[in-house]
């Protein structure tokens, strides 16, 4: 069955330190992967998607098909990065499923 | 441009009551979906629709009904509410093309006592 796994419920990182939010997926076909972010008192919104290969707010994510991973990275954490982050997988007949989410807490 | 609008924002129900959560979008998106968000469980897909007249089940469809009579609206019905349906419900929409981003509503916080 298709699955998205985010192993960390909470990740605390000091300001200026590197950030890596882990995401692994289970899908036998060609995956379409996304990261969504939910800042305090704001709507869930798209952060980035693997097909765009872009950097948004300093975040990047590379699809590793061999390891079935799509980890989110940022070299230097900022306080405004504190939020809830969700990895999502689109597959088959337009189903989009999410992982359980990781709360990122940036320490001053 | 309102985007995705969900009503109500908050609702309290007694066990066994029924209600409909409303979702409307003004972006002419073909794809619409409902998720529930629970602590430690993330977002789970309830039902989704790829166009008017077409709906399908997601990961946790039991206890919920949907219909899609227009492109704009995708209501979620709870026929007989249960405490296990206490959650925050999110509606989302997108264009029907792979890799298109979901646009989310603000959510409805439902409590079933």
Coordinates of C-alpha atoms in Angstrom, one line a residue:
Chain A
X1 CA 0.0 0.0 0.0
X2 CA 1.1 3.6 -0.6
X3 CA 2.5 5.3 2.5
X4 CA 4.3 8.4 3.5
X5 CA 6.5 8.2 6.6
X6 CA 7.8 11.1 8.5
X7 CA 9.7 9.6 11.4
X8 CA 10.1 12.7 13.6
X9 CA 7.1 14.3 15.3
X10 CA 9.2 17.1 16.6
X11 CA 12.5 18.5 15.5
X12 CA 14.3 21.2 17.5
X13 CA 17.2 23.0 15.8
X14 CA 19.2 26.0 16.8
X15 CA 19.0 29.2 14.7
X16 CA 21.7 29.1 12.1
X17 CA 22.1 25.3 12.2
X18 CA 21.2 23.0 9.3
X19 CA 17.8 21.5 9.1
X20 CA 16.8 18.1 7.6
X21 CA 13.2 16.9 7.8
X22 CA 12.9 13.3 6.7
X23 CA 10.3 11.8 4.4
X24 CA 10.2 8.3 3.0
X25 CA 7.5 7.0 0.7
X26 CA 6.2 3.6 -0.4
X27 CA 4.9 3.5 -4.0
X28 CA 5.9 1.2 -6.8
X29 CA 5.1 3.7 -9.6
X30 CA 6.6 7.0 -10.5
X31 CA 6.0 9.2 -7.5
X32 CA 5.0 12.9 -7.4
X33 CA 6.1 14.4 -4.1
X34 CA 5.5 17.6 -2.3
X35 CA 6.3 19.4 0.9
X36 CA 3.5 21.5 2.5
X37 CA 3.9 23.9 5.5
X38 CA 1.5 25.2 8.0
X39 CA 2.7 28.3 9.9
X40 CA 0.9 29.3 13.1
X41 CA -2.6 30.6 12.4
X42 CA -2.2 30.2 8.6
X43 CA -3.5 27.8 6.0
X44 CA -1.6 24.8 4.8
X45 CA 0.3 25.8 1.8
X46 CA 2.7 24.3 -0.7
X47 CA 6.3 24.8 0.0
X48 CA 7.9 22.9 -2.9
X49 CA 7.4 19.9 -5.2
X50 CA 10.0 17.6 -6.5
X51 CA 9.3 18.2 -10.2
X52 CA 10.2 21.8 -9.9
X53 CA 13.6 21.2 -8.4
X54 CA 13.4 24.7 -6.9
X55 CA 14.6 26.3 -3.7
X56 CA 11.9 28.0 -1.7
X57 CA 12.7 30.1 1.4
X58 CA 16.1 28.4 1.3
X59 CA 14.6 24.9 1.4
X60 CA 15.4 22.2 -1.1
X61 CA 14.3 18.6 -1.4
X62 CA 15.8 15.9 -3.7
X63 CA 14.0 12.8 -4.7
X64 CA 16.1 9.7 -4.1
X65 CA 14.3 6.8 -5.8
X66 CA 16.8 4.3 -4.6
X67 CA 16.2 5.2 -1.0
X68 CA 12.5 6.2 -1.6
X69 CA 13.2 9.4 0.2
X70 CA 12.3 13.1 -0.3
X71 CA 14.0 14.8 2.6
X72 CA 13.7 18.5 3.1
X73 CA 16.8 20.5 3.8
X74 CA 17.9 24.0 4.6
X75 CA 21.5 24.9 5.4
X76 CA 20.8 27.6 8.0
X77 CA 17.6 27.6 10.0
X78 CA 15.8 30.8 10.7
X79 CA 13.3 31.5 13.5
X80 CA 10.5 32.1 10.9
X81 CA 10.9 28.5 9.8
X82 CA 9.2 27.2 12.9
X83 CA 6.0 25.5 11.6
X84 CA 4.4 22.1 10.9
X85 CA 5.8 20.4 7.8
X86 CA 4.0 17.7 5.8
X87 CA 5.3 15.5 3.1
X88 CA 2.8 14.4 0.5
X89 CA 2.6 11.8 -2.2
X90 CA 0.4 11.9 -5.3
X91 CA -0.2 8.6 -7.1
X92 CA -2.5 6.6 -9.3
X93 CA -6.0 8.1 -9.7
X94 CA -5.1 11.6 -8.4
X95 CA -5.0 10.5 -4.7
X96 CA -2.8 12.7 -2.5
X97 CA -1.8 11.3 0.8
X98 CA 0.2 13.0 3.6
X99 CA 2.6 11.9 6.3
X100 CA 2.0 12.5 9.9
X101 CA 3.9 15.7 9.9
X102 CA 7.0 17.1 11.7
X103 CA 6.8 20.1 13.9
X104 CA 10.0 22.1 13.4
X105 CA 11.0 24.3 16.3
X106 CA 13.8 26.8 15.8
X107 CA 15.6 27.6 19.0
X108 CA 17.0 31.2 19.4
Chain B
X1 CA -10.5 36.1 -4.9
X2 CA -11.7 34.0 -1.9
X3 CA -10.0 30.7 -2.9
X4 CA -11.3 27.8 -0.8
X5 CA -13.9 28.7 1.8
X6 CA -15.1 26.4 4.5
X7 CA -18.0 26.9 6.8
X8 CA -18.6 26.7 9.7
X9 CA -15.3 27.4 11.4
X10 CA -16.3 25.7 14.6
X11 CA -19.1 23.2 15.4
X12 CA -20.2 21.1 18.4
X13 CA -22.4 18.1 17.8
X14 CA -24.0 15.5 20.1
X15 CA -23.4 11.9 19.2
X16 CA -25.9 10.8 16.6
X17 CA -26.6 14.2 15.2
X18 CA -26.0 14.9 11.5
X19 CA -24.5 17.9 9.8
X20 CA -22.9 19.1 6.6
X21 CA -19.5 20.8 6.4
X22 CA -19.5 23.2 3.5
X23 CA -16.6 23.8 1.0
X24 CA -16.6 26.1 -1.9
X25 CA -13.9 27.3 -4.3
X26 CA -14.0 30.0 -6.9
X27 CA -10.9 29.0 -8.9
X28 CA -12.7 26.6 -11.3
X29 CA -10.7 23.7 -9.9
X30 CA -11.8 20.3 -11.1
X31 CA -10.2 18.5 -8.1
X32 CA -11.5 18.8 -4.6
X33 CA -10.8 16.7 -1.5
X34 CA -11.5 16.5 2.2
X35 CA -8.9 15.7 4.9
X36 CA -9.1 15.3 8.6
X37 CA -6.2 16.4 10.8
X38 CA -5.7 14.6 14.1
X39 CA -2.8 15.0 16.6
X40 CA -0.1 12.4 15.8
X41 CA -2.0 11.2 12.7
X42 CA -1.3 14.0 10.3
X43 CA -3.7 14.6 7.4
X44 CA -5.8 11.7 6.3
X45 CA -7.8 11.7 3.0
X46 CA -11.5 11.1 3.5
X47 CA -13.0 11.6 0.0
X48 CA -12.1 13.3 -3.2
X49 CA -13.6 14.3 -6.5
X50 CA -12.1 14.9 -9.9
X51 CA -15.1 16.7 -11.3
X52 CA -18.8 17.3 -11.0
X53 CA -20.6 14.1 -10.6
X54 CA -17.5 12.1 -9.7
X55 CA -16.4 11.2 -6.2
X56 CA -14.2 8.5 -4.7
X57 CA -13.1 7.2 -1.3
X58 CA -9.9 8.1 0.4
X59 CA -8.1 6.5 3.3
X60 CA -10.8 7.0 6.0
X61 CA -14.2 7.3 4.2
X62 CA -16.4 5.5 6.8
X63 CA -19.0 7.6 8.4
X64 CA -18.8 10.4 5.8
X65 CA -20.7 11.0 2.5
X66 CA -19.9 13.5 -0.2
X67 CA -21.5 14.7 -3.5
X68 CA -20.3 17.0 -6.2
X69 CA -23.2 18.5 -8.1
X70 CA -21.2 21.6 -9.2
X71 CA -17.6 22.3 -9.8
X72 CA -17.6 24.9 -7.0
X73 CA -19.0 23.0 -4.1
X74 CA -18.0 19.8 -2.3
X75 CA -19.9 19.3 0.9
X76 CA -19.0 16.7 3.5
X77 CA -21.9 15.0 5.3
X78 CA -21.8 13.3 8.7
X79 CA -25.0 11.2 8.9
X80 CA -24.6 10.1 12.5
X81 CA -21.8 11.8 14.3
X82 CA -19.5 9.9 16.7
X83 CA -16.9 11.1 19.2
X84 CA -14.2 9.5 16.9
X85 CA -15.1 12.1 14.3
X86 CA -13.9 14.9 16.6
X87 CA -11.2 16.5 14.4
X88 CA -10.2 19.5 12.3
X89 CA -11.5 19.1 8.7
X90 CA -9.7 20.6 5.8
X91 CA -11.1 21.0 2.2
X92 CA -8.6 21.4 -0.6
X93 CA -8.8 22.0 -4.4
X94 CA -6.5 22.0 -7.4
X95 CA -6.5 21.9 -11.1
X96 CA -6.6 18.4 -12.5
X97 CA -3.0 18.0 -13.6
X98 CA -0.2 16.0 -12.1
X99 CA 2.0 17.9 -9.6
X100 CA -0.6 20.7 -9.2
X101 CA -0.5 22.2 -5.7
X102 CA -3.5 21.8 -3.4
X103 CA -5.1 25.0 -2.2
X104 CA -6.5 24.6 1.4
X105 CA -9.4 26.1 3.3
X106 CA -9.0 27.4 6.8
X107 CA -10.5 24.3 8.3
X108 CA -13.5 23.4 10.4
X109 CA -13.0 22.4 14.0
X110 CA -15.6 19.8 14.9
X111 CA -16.3 18.4 18.4
X112 CA -18.6 15.5 18.9
X113 CA -19.7 15.0 22.5

